[in-house]
PDB file of C-alpha atoms and ligand atoms in Angstrom:
ATOM      1  CA  MET A  15      79.023 127.197 114.274  1.00 70.00           C
ATOM      2  CA  GLU A  16      76.491 127.011 116.599  1.00 78.00           C
ATOM      3  CA  ILE A  17      77.816 125.217 119.993  1.00 87.00           C
ATOM      4  CA  SER A  18      75.191 125.126 122.501  1.00 91.00           C
ATOM      5  CA  SER A  19      75.489 125.881 126.285  1.00 93.00           C
ATOM      6  CA  GLU A  20      74.265 122.447 127.326  1.00 95.00           C
ATOM      7  CA  LEU A  21      76.935 120.996 124.779  1.00 95.00           C
ATOM      8  CA  LEU A  22      79.783 123.022 126.558  1.00 95.00           C
ATOM      9  CA  LYS A  23      78.779 122.039 130.081  1.00 95.00           C
ATOM     10  CA  VAL A  24      78.855 118.161 129.128  1.00 96.00           C
ATOM     11  CA  ILE A  25      82.450 118.934 127.696  1.00 96.00           C
ATOM     12  CA  LYS A  26      83.321 121.052 130.453  1.00 94.00           C
ATOM     13  CA  SER A  27      82.868 118.762 133.450  1.00 95.00           C
ATOM     14  CA  ALA A  28      83.488 115.417 131.559  1.00 96.00           C
ATOM     15  CA  LYS A  29      87.010 113.603 133.142  1.00 97.00           C
ATOM     16  CA  LYS A  30      87.168 110.439 131.271  1.00 98.00           C
ATOM     17  CA  VAL A  31      86.739 110.778 127.512  1.00 98.00           C
ATOM     18  CA  CYS A  32      86.597 108.218 124.776  1.00 98.00           C
ATOM     19  CA  VAL A  33      86.386 108.474 120.999  1.00 98.00           C
ATOM     20  CA  LEU A  34      85.552 106.732 118.045  1.00 98.00           C
ATOM     21  CA  THR A  35      86.392 107.220 114.800  1.00 98.00           C
ATOM     22  CA  GLY A  36      86.071 106.112 111.105  1.00 98.00           C
ATOM     23  CA  ALA A  37      86.498 106.560 107.846  1.00 96.00           C
ATOM     24  CA  GLY A  38      84.669 109.706 107.762  1.00 97.00           C
ATOM     25  CA  ILE A  39      87.230 111.490 109.721  1.00 98.00           C
ATOM     26  CA  SER A  40      89.968 111.269 106.989  1.00 97.00           C
ATOM     27  CA  ALA A  41      87.244 111.735 104.248  1.00 96.00           C
ATOM     28  CA  GLU A  42      88.642 115.870 104.137  1.00 97.00           C
ATOM     29  CA  SER A  43      92.284 114.015 103.540  1.00 97.00           C
ATOM     30  CA  GLY A  44      90.673 112.668 100.538  1.00 95.00           C
ATOM     31  CA  VAL A  45      90.830 109.402 101.339  1.00 94.00           C
ATOM     32  CA  PRO A  46      87.714 107.605 100.019  1.00 88.00           C
ATOM     33  CA  THR A  47      85.216 106.391 102.539  1.00 87.00           C
ATOM     34  CA  PHE A  48      83.660 102.933 102.329  1.00 81.00           C
ATOM     35  CA  ARG A  49      79.869 103.663 102.276  1.00 76.00           C
ATOM     36  CA  GLY A  50      79.928 107.462 101.020  1.00 65.00           C
ATOM     37  CA  GLY A  51      80.863 106.140  97.045  1.00 58.00           C
ATOM     38  CA  GLY A  52      83.427 107.354  95.879  1.00 56.00           C
ATOM     39  CA  ASN A  53      85.725 104.195  94.388  1.00 54.00           C
ATOM     40  CA  SER A  54      86.905 102.476  97.069  1.00 59.00           C
ATOM     41  CA  ALA A  55      83.433 100.610  97.906  1.00 69.00           C
ATOM     42  CA  VAL A  56      84.043  98.260  94.853  1.00 75.00           C
ATOM     43  CA  TRP A  57      87.332  96.893  93.588  1.00 80.00           C
ATOM     44  CA  LYS A  58      87.227  95.204  89.912  1.00 83.00           C
ATOM     45  CA  GLY A  59      83.585  94.605  90.797  1.00 82.00           C
ATOM     46  CA  MET A  60      83.709  93.087  93.756  1.00 86.00           C
ATOM     47  CA  PRO A  61      82.113  94.712  96.789  1.00 86.00           C
ATOM     48  CA  PHE A  62      84.516  96.441  99.339  1.00 86.00           C
ATOM     49  CA  ASP A  63      83.776  93.407 101.939  1.00 87.00           C
ATOM     50  CA  GLN A  64      84.558  90.563  99.504  1.00 89.00           C
ATOM     51  CA  ILE A  65      87.530  91.816  98.693  1.00 89.00           C
ATOM     52  CA  SER A  66      88.713  92.618 102.518  1.00 92.00           C
ATOM     53  CA  SER A  67      87.727  89.373 103.965  1.00 92.00           C
ATOM     54  CA  ALA A  68      88.951  86.496 105.677  1.00 94.00           C
ATOM     55  CA  ARG A  69      88.131  84.257 102.761  1.00 93.00           C
ATOM     56  CA  MET A  70      89.983  86.269  99.426  1.00 93.00           C
ATOM     57  CA  VAL A  71      93.165  85.894 101.654  1.00 94.00           C
ATOM     58  CA  ARG A  72      92.781  82.158 101.813  1.00 94.00           C
ATOM     59  CA  GLU A  73      91.909  82.108  98.241  1.00 95.00           C
ATOM     60  CA  ASN A  74      93.577  85.313  96.390  1.00 95.00           C
ATOM     61  CA  LEU A  75      96.637  86.957  98.718  1.00 97.00           C
ATOM     62  CA  ALA A  76      97.979  88.627  95.688  1.00 97.00           C
ATOM     63  CA  GLU A  77      94.631  89.904  94.845  1.00 95.00           C
ATOM     64  CA  VAL A  78      94.321  91.446  98.228  1.00 96.00           C
ATOM     65  CA  TRP A  79      97.383  92.804  98.122  1.00 97.00           C
ATOM     66  CA  GLU A  80      96.508  94.763  94.605  1.00 96.00           C
ATOM     67  CA  TRP A  81      93.898  96.087  96.609  1.00 94.00           C
ATOM     68  CA  PHE A  82      95.577  96.897  99.623  1.00 96.00           C
ATOM     69  CA  ASP A  83      98.761  98.305  97.563  1.00 97.00           C
ATOM     70  CA  TYR A  84      96.708 100.901  95.483  1.00 94.00           C
ATOM     71  CA  ARG A  85      94.899 101.934  98.610  1.00 95.00           C
ATOM     72  CA  ARG A  86      98.600 102.683 100.185  1.00 96.00           C
ATOM     73  CA  GLY A  87      98.834 104.364  97.057  1.00 96.00           C
ATOM     74  CA  VAL A  88      96.154 106.835  97.681  1.00 94.00           C
ATOM     75  CA  LEU A  89      97.178 107.409 101.081  1.00 96.00           C
ATOM     76  CA  GLN A  90     100.840 108.759  99.585  1.00 95.00           C
ATOM     77  CA  ASN A  91      98.597 111.903  98.831  1.00 95.00           C
ATOM     78  CA  CYS A  92      96.918 111.888 101.869  1.00 97.00           C
ATOM     79  CA  GLN A  93      97.746 114.513 105.079  1.00 98.00           C
ATOM     80  CA  PRO A  94      95.972 114.565 108.401  1.00 98.00           C
ATOM     81  CA  ASN A  95      93.286 117.148 108.162  1.00 98.00           C
ATOM     82  CA  ALA A  96      92.250 119.280 110.894  1.00 98.00           C
ATOM     83  CA  ALA A  97      89.889 117.110 112.677  1.00 98.00           C
ATOM     84  CA  HIS A  98      93.086 114.552 113.212  1.00 98.00           C
ATOM     85  CA  PHE A  99      95.140 117.743 114.212  1.00 98.00           C
ATOM     86  CA  ALA A 100      91.964 118.699 116.828  1.00 97.00           C
ATOM     87  CA  LEU A 101      91.940 115.038 118.690  1.00 98.00           C
ATOM     88  CA  ALA A 102      96.108 114.956 118.922  1.00 98.00           C
ATOM     89  CA  LYS A 103      95.384 118.017 121.097  1.00 96.00           C
ATOM     90  CA  TRP A 104      92.481 116.909 122.818  1.00 96.00           C
ATOM     91  CA  GLN A 105      94.384 114.086 124.492  1.00 95.00           C
ATOM     92  CA  LYS A 106      96.265 116.979 126.876  1.00 93.00           C
ATOM     93  CA  LYS A 107      92.644 118.510 127.476  1.00 95.00           C
ATOM     94  CA  PHE A 108      90.962 115.672 130.036  1.00 96.00           C
ATOM     95  CA  GLU A 109      92.136 113.872 133.120  1.00 95.00           C
ATOM     96  CA  ASP A 110      91.776 110.559 130.686  1.00 98.00           C
ATOM     97  CA  PHE A 111      91.868 110.505 127.549  1.00 98.00           C
ATOM     98  CA  THR A 112      91.594 107.654 124.549  1.00 98.00           C
ATOM     99  CA  LEU A 113      91.267 107.069 120.808  1.00 98.00           C
ATOM    100  CA  VAL A 114      90.242 104.075 118.969  1.00 99.00           C
ATOM    101  CA  THR A 115      89.864 103.956 115.355  1.00 98.00           C
ATOM    102  CA  GLN A 116      88.140 101.557 113.113  1.00 98.00           C
ATOM    103  CA  ASN A 117      90.752 103.578 110.070  1.00 98.00           C
ATOM    104  CA  ILE A 118      94.075 102.117 108.820  1.00 98.00           C
ATOM    105  CA  ASP A 119      94.956 104.686 107.236  1.00 98.00           C
ATOM    106  CA  GLY A 120      97.406 106.052 110.214  1.00 98.00           C
ATOM    107  CA  LEU A 121      96.445 109.766 109.715  1.00 98.00           C
ATOM    108  CA  HIS A 122      95.894 110.108 113.558  1.00 98.00           C
ATOM    109  CA  THR A 123      99.316 108.838 114.530  1.00 98.00           C
ATOM    110  CA  ARG A 124     100.691 111.261 111.699  1.00 98.00           C
ATOM    111  CA  ALA A 125      98.852 113.865 113.465  1.00 98.00           C
ATOM    112  CA  GLY A 126     100.309 113.245 116.872  1.00 98.00           C
ATOM    113  CA  SER A 127      98.101 111.215 118.800  1.00 98.00           C
ATOM    114  CA  GLU A 128      99.623 108.618 121.167  1.00 98.00           C
ATOM    115  CA  ASP A 129      98.850 105.562 122.717  1.00 97.00           C
ATOM    116  CA  LEU A 130      95.998 105.270 119.580  1.00 98.00           C
ATOM    117  CA  LEU A 131      94.050 101.971 119.903  1.00 98.00           C
ATOM    118  CA  GLU A 132      93.716 100.774 115.968  1.00 98.00           C
ATOM    119  CA  LEU A 133      90.883  98.187 116.454  1.00 98.00           C
ATOM    120  CA  HIS A 134      91.075  97.078 112.667  1.00 98.00           C
ATOM    121  CA  GLY A 135      95.334  97.103 112.036  1.00 98.00           C
ATOM    122  CA  ASN A 136      97.019  99.480 110.219  1.00 98.00           C
ATOM    123  CA  ILE A 137      97.547  98.985 105.968  1.00 98.00           C
ATOM    124  CA  ASN A 138     101.392 100.073 106.648  1.00 97.00           C
ATOM    125  CA  ARG A 139     102.170  97.148 108.306  1.00 98.00           C
ATOM    126  CA  SER A 140     102.146  93.303 107.481  1.00 98.00           C
ATOM    127  CA  TYR A 141     102.422  89.873 109.014  1.00 98.00           C
ATOM    128  CA  CYS A 142     103.845  86.388 107.944  1.00 98.00           C
ATOM    129  CA  THR A 143     101.009  84.018 107.012  1.00 97.00           C
ATOM    130  CA  ASN A 144     102.612  81.407 109.257  1.00 97.00           C
ATOM    131  CA  CYS A 145     104.698  82.349 111.558  1.00 98.00           C
ATOM    132  CA  GLU A 146     103.387  85.828 112.282  1.00 97.00           C
ATOM    133  CA  LYS A 147     106.553  87.961 112.247  1.00 98.00           C
ATOM    134  CA  ARG A 148     105.279  91.503 111.549  1.00 98.00           C
ATOM    135  CA  PHE A 149     106.887  93.675 109.810  1.00 98.00           C
ATOM    136  CA  GLN A 150     106.726  97.718 108.973  1.00 97.00           C
ATOM    137  CA  MET A 151     106.157  98.941 105.728  1.00 97.00           C
ATOM    138  CA  ASN A 152     107.258 102.609 103.928  1.00 96.00           C
ATOM    139  CA  ALA A 153     104.192 103.889 103.334  1.00 93.00           C
ATOM    140  CA  GLU A 154     106.521 104.192  99.949  1.00 94.00           C
ATOM    141  CA  ASP A 155     106.975 100.703  99.379  1.00 94.00           C
ATOM    142  CA  ILE A 156     104.408  99.906  96.557  1.00 95.00           C
ATOM    143  CA  PRO A 157     104.493  97.242  95.914  1.00 96.00           C
ATOM    144  CA  HIS A 158     104.832  96.161  99.476  1.00 98.00           C
ATOM    145  CA  LYS A 159     107.685  95.051 100.866  1.00 97.00           C
ATOM    146  CA  PRO A 160     108.473  92.328 102.254  1.00 97.00           C
ATOM    147  CA  ASP A 161     105.843  89.577 100.105  1.00 97.00           C
ATOM    148  CA  SER A 162     107.422  87.084 102.120  1.00 98.00           C
ATOM    149  CA  CYS A 163     109.237  86.116 105.612  1.00 98.00           C
ATOM    150  CA  ASP A 164     112.507  86.572 105.781  1.00 98.00           C
ATOM    151  CA  GLU A 165     112.422  84.199 109.302  1.00 98.00           C
ATOM    152  CA  CYS A 166     110.269  81.415 107.276  1.00 98.00           C
ATOM    153  CA  GLY A 167     109.762  82.086 103.962  1.00 98.00           C
ATOM    154  CA  ALA A 168     106.157  81.626 104.181  1.00 98.00           C
ATOM    155  CA  LYS A 169     103.800  84.863 102.508  1.00 97.00           C
ATOM    156  CA  VAL A 170     103.183  87.880 104.599  1.00 98.00           C
ATOM    157  CA  ARG A 171      99.529  89.442 104.850  1.00 98.00           C
ATOM    158  CA  PRO A 172      98.386  93.019 105.591  1.00 98.00           C
ATOM    159  CA  ASP A 173      98.108  93.104 108.912  1.00 98.00           C
ATOM    160  CA  VAL A 174      94.535  94.467 108.448  1.00 98.00           C
ATOM    161  CA  VAL A 175      91.422  92.760 110.362  1.00 97.00           C
ATOM    162  CA  LEU A 176      89.150  92.008 107.584  1.00 96.00           C
ATOM    163  CA  PHE A 177      85.598  90.820 107.429  1.00 95.00           C
ATOM    164  CA  GLY A 178      85.290  87.719 109.335  1.00 94.00           C
ATOM    165  CA  GLU A 179      88.075  88.431 111.600  1.00 97.00           C
ATOM    166  CA  ILE A 180      88.828  88.572 115.049  1.00 97.00           C
ATOM    167  CA  LEU A 181      90.253  92.033 116.136  1.00 98.00           C
ATOM    168  CA  PRO A 182      92.950  92.378 118.077  1.00 98.00           C
ATOM    169  CA  LEU A 183      92.347  91.052 121.502  1.00 98.00           C
ATOM    170  CA  GLU A 184      94.422  93.479 123.666  1.00 98.00           C
ATOM    171  CA  VAL A 185      93.422  96.574 122.028  1.00 98.00           C
ATOM    172  CA  PHE A 186      89.895  95.315 121.651  1.00 98.00           C
ATOM    173  CA  ARG A 187      89.845  94.638 125.414  1.00 98.00           C
ATOM    174  CA  LYS A 188      91.316  97.739 126.221  1.00 98.00           C
ATOM    175  CA  ALA A 189      88.681  99.906 124.219  1.00 98.00           C
ATOM    176  CA  GLU A 190      85.944  97.868 125.682  1.00 98.00           C
ATOM    177  CA  GLN A 191      87.029  98.788 129.057  1.00 98.00           C
ATOM    178  CA  LYS A 192      87.395 102.795 128.335  1.00 98.00           C
ATOM    179  CA  SER A 193      84.209 102.573 126.596  1.00 98.00           C
ATOM    180  CA  ARG A 194      83.081 101.188 129.952  1.00 98.00           C
ATOM    181  CA  GLU A 195      84.457 103.591 132.477  1.00 98.00           C
ATOM    182  CA  CYS A 196      84.423 106.918 130.380  1.00 98.00           C
ATOM    183  CA  ASP A 197      81.815 109.801 131.027  1.00 98.00           C
ATOM    184  CA  LEU A 198      81.732 110.905 127.668  1.00 98.00           C
ATOM    185  CA  PHE A 199      81.834 109.186 124.107  1.00 98.00           C
ATOM    186  CA  PHE A 200      82.481 110.391 121.315  1.00 98.00           C
ATOM    187  CA  ILE A 201      81.145 108.889 117.789  1.00 98.00           C
ATOM    188  CA  ILE A 202      82.966 110.260 115.043  1.00 98.00           C
ATOM    189  CA  GLY A 203      82.907 109.919 111.319  1.00 98.00           C
ATOM    190  CA  THR A 204      81.560 106.265 111.251  1.00 97.00           C
ATOM    191  CA  SER A 205      78.274 104.687 109.840  1.00 96.00           C
ATOM    192  CA  ALA A 206      78.260 102.516 112.876  1.00 97.00           C
ATOM    193  CA  LEU A 207      77.455  99.551 110.647  1.00 96.00           C
ATOM    194  CA  VAL A 208      80.787  97.070 111.270  1.00 96.00           C
ATOM    195  CA  TYR A 209      80.529  95.284 114.986  1.00 98.00           C
ATOM    196  CA  PRO A 210      81.827  94.682 117.011  1.00 98.00           C
ATOM    197  CA  ALA A 211      83.526  98.445 116.614  1.00 98.00           C
ATOM    198  CA  ALA A 212      80.285  99.925 116.928  1.00 98.00           C
ATOM    199  CA  GLY A 213      78.849  98.340 119.635  1.00 98.00           C
ATOM    200  CA  LEU A 214      81.485 100.295 121.670  1.00 98.00           C
ATOM    201  CA  ALA A 215      79.358 103.079 121.938  1.00 98.00           C
ATOM    202  CA  GLU A 216      76.445 101.015 122.973  1.00 98.00           C
ATOM    203  CA  ILE A 217      78.869 100.076 125.784  1.00 98.00           C
ATOM    204  CA  ALA A 218      79.623 103.317 126.610  1.00 98.00           C
ATOM    205  CA  LYS A 219      75.736 104.589 127.152  1.00 98.00           C
ATOM    206  CA  TYR A 220      74.974 101.478 128.946  1.00 98.00           C
ATOM    207  CA  SER A 221      77.699 102.444 131.693  1.00 98.00           C
ATOM    208  CA  GLY A 222      75.921 105.521 131.864  1.00 98.00           C
ATOM    209  CA  ALA A 223      78.271 107.885 129.554  1.00 98.00           C
ATOM    210  CA  LYS A 224      77.067 110.588 127.649  1.00 98.00           C
ATOM    211  CA  LEU A 225      77.253 110.097 123.672  1.00 98.00           C
ATOM    212  CA  ILE A 226      77.990 112.792 121.122  1.00 98.00           C
ATOM    213  CA  GLU A 227      77.778 111.986 117.287  1.00 98.00           C
ATOM    214  CA  ILE A 228      79.648 113.778 115.187  1.00 98.00           C
ATOM    215  CA  ASN A 229      78.900 113.033 111.519  1.00 97.00           C
ATOM    216  CA  PRO A 230      77.051 115.001 108.143  1.00 97.00           C
ATOM    217  CA  GLU A 231      74.298 112.521 108.242  1.00 96.00           C
ATOM    218  CA  ASP A 232      72.050 110.195 110.579  1.00 97.00           C
ATOM    219  CA  THR A 233      73.533 106.364 111.578  1.00 97.00           C
ATOM    220  CA  PRO A 234      71.920 103.760 113.457  1.00 98.00           C
ATOM    221  CA  LEU A 235      73.190 105.011 116.927  1.00 98.00           C
ATOM    222  CA  THR A 236      72.130 108.474 116.084  1.00 98.00           C
ATOM    223  CA  ASP A 237      68.898 107.856 118.355  1.00 97.00           C
ATOM    224  CA  PHE A 238      71.240 106.563 120.562  1.00 96.00           C
ATOM    225  CA  CYS A 239      73.109 109.546 121.251  1.00 98.00           C
ATOM    226  CA  ASP A 240      72.395 112.698 123.568  1.00 98.00           C
ATOM    227  CA  PHE A 241      73.889 115.187 120.882  1.00 97.00           C
ATOM    228  CA  GLN A 242      74.116 114.819 116.839  1.00 97.00           C
ATOM    229  CA  ILE A 243      76.389 117.119 115.382  1.00 97.00           C
ATOM    230  CA  ARG A 244      75.342 117.442 111.853  1.00 97.00           C
ATOM    231  CA  GLU A 245      78.883 119.055 110.675  1.00 97.00           C
ATOM    232  CA  LYS A 246      82.225 117.906 108.855  1.00 97.00           C
ATOM    233  CA  ALA A 247      84.674 116.566 111.675  1.00 98.00           C
ATOM    234  CA  GLY A 248      87.311 118.604 110.125  1.00 98.00           C
ATOM    235  CA  GLU A 249      85.362 121.895 110.303  1.00 96.00           C
ATOM    236  CA  PHE A 250      83.585 121.223 113.887  1.00 96.00           C
ATOM    237  CA  LEU A 251      86.052 119.677 116.446  1.00 97.00           C
ATOM    238  CA  PRO A 252      88.949 122.449 115.508  1.00 95.00           C
ATOM    239  CA  SER A 253      85.910 124.900 116.736  1.00 92.00           C
ATOM    240  CA  LEU A 254      85.587 122.857 119.888  1.00 92.00           C
ATOM    241  CA  THR A 255      88.641 123.003 121.004  1.00 87.00           C
ATOM    242  CA  VAL A 256      88.811 126.392 121.648  1.00 83.00           C
ATOM    243  CA  PHE A 257      86.411 125.918 124.452  1.00 82.00           C
ATOM    244  CA  MET A 258      88.562 123.334 125.604  1.00 83.00           C
ATOM    245  CA  LEU A 259      91.182 124.649 128.763  1.00 70.00           C
TER     246      LEU A 259
HETATM  247  C1  LIG B   3      84.009  89.938 113.611  1.00 80.16           C
HETATM  248  C2  LIG B   3      89.676  96.683 107.500  1.00 80.16           C
HETATM  249  C3  LIG B   3      83.544  88.076 114.368  1.00 80.16           C
HETATM  250  C4  LIG B   3      89.684  96.278 106.132  1.00 80.16           C
HETATM  251  C5  LIG B   3      87.639  96.983 108.036  1.00 80.16           C
HETATM  252  C6  LIG B   3      79.702  87.281 108.614  1.00 80.16           C
HETATM  253  C7  LIG B   3      81.294  86.895 109.347  1.00 80.16           C
HETATM  254  C8  LIG B   3      81.826  87.244 110.131  1.00 80.16           C
HETATM  255  C9  LIG B   3      81.091  88.763 110.857  1.00 80.16           C
HETATM  256  C10 LIG B   3      80.324  88.646 110.297  1.00 80.16           C
HETATM  257  C11 LIG B   3      79.587  88.329 109.051  1.00 80.16           C
HETATM  258  N1  LIG B   3      78.394  89.099 108.700  1.00 80.16           N
HETATM  259  C12 LIG B   3      78.454  90.216 109.878  1.00 80.16           C
HETATM  260  C13 LIG B   3      79.768  89.901 110.540  1.00 80.16           C
HETATM  261  C14 LIG B   3      80.381  90.984 111.215  1.00 80.16           C
HETATM  262  C15 LIG B   3      81.287  92.008 110.698  1.00 80.16           C
HETATM  263  C16 LIG B   3      80.621  93.298 110.569  1.00 80.16           C
HETATM  264  O1  LIG B   3      80.227  93.788 110.981  1.00 80.16           O
HETATM  265  N2  LIG B   3      79.729  93.572 109.090  1.00 80.16           N
HETATM  266  C17 LIG B   3      78.741  94.404 108.917  1.00 80.16           C
HETATM  267  C18 LIG B   3      79.237  95.205 107.807  1.00 80.16           C
HETATM  268  C19 LIG B   3      77.604  94.216 108.414  1.00 80.16           C
HETATM  269  N3  LIG B   3      82.413  92.374 111.058  1.00 80.16           N
HETATM  270  C20 LIG B   3      83.499  91.518 110.997  1.00 80.16           C
HETATM  271  O2  LIG B   3      83.768  90.480 110.272  1.00 80.16           O
HETATM  272  C21 LIG B   3      84.608  91.878 112.463  1.00 80.16           C
HETATM  273  N4  LIG B   3      85.062  90.451 112.550  1.00 80.16           N
HETATM  274  O3  LIG B   3      83.130  90.164 113.714  1.00 80.16           O
HETATM  275  O4  LIG B   3      84.863  88.584 113.869  1.00 80.16           O
HETATM  276  C22 LIG B   3      84.518  86.255 114.560  1.00 80.16           C
HETATM  277  C23 LIG B   3      83.774  85.915 115.755  1.00 80.16           C
HETATM  278  C24 LIG B   3      84.903  84.585 115.729  1.00 80.16           C
HETATM  279  C25 LIG B   3      85.445  84.192 114.671  1.00 80.16           C
HETATM  280  C26 LIG B   3      85.756  84.720 113.247  1.00 80.16           C
HETATM  281  C27 LIG B   3      85.075  86.129 113.190  1.00 80.16           C
HETATM  282  C28 LIG B   3      85.750  92.227 111.616  1.00 80.16           C
HETATM  283  C29 LIG B   3      85.339  93.972 111.182  1.00 80.16           C
HETATM  284  C30 LIG B   3      86.608  94.603 110.604  1.00 80.16           C
HETATM  285  C31 LIG B   3      86.547  94.361 108.853  1.00 80.16           C
HETATM  286  N5  LIG B   3      87.474  95.469 108.469  1.00 80.16           N
HETATM  287  N6  LIG B   3      88.571  97.597 107.808  1.00 80.16           N
HETATM  288  C32 LIG B   3      90.067  97.189 105.451  1.00 80.16           C
HETATM  289  O5  LIG B   3      89.767  98.780 105.424  1.00 80.16           O
HETATM  290  O6  LIG B   3      89.962  96.912 104.176  1.00 80.16           O
HETATM  291  S1  LIG B   3      85.425  97.439 108.229  1.00 80.16           S
HETATM  292  C33 LIG B   3      85.988  99.114 107.391  1.00 80.16           C
HETATM  293  O7  LIG B   3      84.720  99.528 108.027  1.00 80.16           O
HETATM  294  C34 LIG B   3      86.830 100.183 108.020  1.00 80.16           C
HETATM  295  O8  LIG B   3      87.566  99.860 109.046  1.00 80.16           O
HETATM  296  C35 LIG B   3      85.968 101.218 108.264  1.00 80.16           C
HETATM  297  O9  LIG B   3      86.658 102.042 109.128  1.00 80.16           O
HETATM  298  C36 LIG B   3      84.679 100.606 108.871  1.00 80.16           C
HETATM  299  C37 LIG B   3      83.680 101.106 109.351  1.00 80.16           C
HETATM  300  O10 LIG B   3      83.219 101.954 108.280  1.00 80.16           O
HETATM  301  P1  LIG B   3      83.015 103.491 108.492  1.00 80.16           P
HETATM  302  O11 LIG B   3      84.683 103.480 109.190  1.00 80.16           O
HETATM  303  O12 LIG B   3      82.207 103.716 109.493  1.00 80.16           O
HETATM  304  O13 LIG B   3      83.219 104.104 107.218  1.00 80.16           O
HETATM  305  P2  LIG B   3      81.937 104.347 106.299  1.00 80.16           P
HETATM  306  O14 LIG B   3      82.198 104.727 104.631  1.00 80.16           O
HETATM  307  O15 LIG B   3      81.153 102.963 106.377  1.00 80.16           O
HETATM  308  O16 LIG B   3      81.113 105.831 106.953  1.00 80.16           O
HETATM  309  C38 LIG B   3      81.832 106.865 107.205  1.00 80.16           C
HETATM  310  C39 LIG B   3      80.632 108.052 107.759  1.00 80.16           C
HETATM  311  O17 LIG B   3      81.528 109.126 107.977  1.00 80.16           O
HETATM  312  C40 LIG B   3      79.595 107.943 107.105  1.00 80.16           C
HETATM  313  O18 LIG B   3      78.606 107.791 108.016  1.00 80.16           O
HETATM  314  C41 LIG B   3      79.754 109.537 106.537  1.00 80.16           C
HETATM  315  O19 LIG B   3      77.898 110.249 106.610  1.00 80.16           O
HETATM  316  C42 LIG B   3      80.968 109.890 107.718  1.00 80.16           C
HETATM  317  N7  LIG B   3      81.267 111.282 107.062  1.00 80.16           N
HETATM  318  C43 LIG B   3      81.488 111.661 105.937  1.00 80.16           C
HETATM  319  N8  LIG B   3      82.385 112.729 105.425  1.00 80.16           N
HETATM  320  C44 LIG B   3      82.520 113.262 106.744  1.00 80.16           C
HETATM  321  C45 LIG B   3      81.895 111.907 107.742  1.00 80.16           C
HETATM  322  N9  LIG B   3      81.546 112.438 109.105  1.00 80.16           N
HETATM  323  C46 LIG B   3      82.533 113.600 109.680  1.00 80.16           C
HETATM  324  N10 LIG B   3      83.141 114.549 108.662  1.00 80.16           N
HETATM  325  C47 LIG B   3      83.448 114.245 107.667  1.00 80.16           C
HETATM  326  N11 LIG B   3      83.999 115.017 106.719  1.00 80.16           N
HETATM  327 ZN1  LIG B   4     106.856  83.329 108.737  1.00 80.16          ZN
END
């Protein structure tokens, strides 16, 4: 895999690094992406941004749970791939390293990444629709347990940010701050269509960071980037890691 000397120079001189990942980094683990086809983009004829929406939680929570329990079932057979393990190693290679993910699959954590910023929540957490008490589910608990809150009896819902819902403020504020402060920003495996997550790359760019996109395809951010690596994350990231001290 050809790695240009300019790219190596930028990486070797980087002090503060921020990485934003999307569903593409889990593609090689067998997790279906949202917009690259595959059966996850549609659920019983409903497009993904309809079933994964604030309105559906209000109107048909049981259907939302059926969709999320199905996806939790798929995830049971998925392991972190070489891309997740490479990023877990990167956290010790730079003075300041922040990993931000749009993914809810928990694979970065299982690969050993710490202090992960999960912008859209986590598929194995839920919370009470009344008192907001949080619950950690076991991945093998399918269907989800508990279904209702042991404090107040109300129904629980996935602890996942759905379309039309606000991102966890603390998490997003930290991601924004790190995007503003970094001197190198990687965008890995995301179609860069979902906001405000994709906006973090713009914040980094306006703050003077170099942008590196790793994605087999072009995205709306491609022209914005200083380097476009048209490779799979699981193949390219390990080849980059060997050049890091
Ligand atoms: C918000 C959790 C504001 C759920 C997700 C109407 C009403 C309200 C808001 C909106 C609206 N219209 C638009 C919006 C904004 C909306 C949005 O951005 N919509 C887009 C689609 C236009 N955003 C929101 O609603 C956000 N909230 O704005 O709130 C607000 C303010 C005040 C009051 C109320 C509201 C919330 C967005 C979060 C939605 N939740 N996930 C779930 O998973 O079910 S988003 C979902 O898409 C996933 O998190 C996913 O990660 C994310 C983005 O997708 P990608 O990760 O990029 O994945 P994708 O499949 O698209 O692309 C994969 C890429 O990988 C491809 O480019 C492919 O080429 C590449 N790839 C493939 N293989 C590989 C690879 N790359 C490398 N290696 C490989 N091997
Ligand atoms: Zn409760």
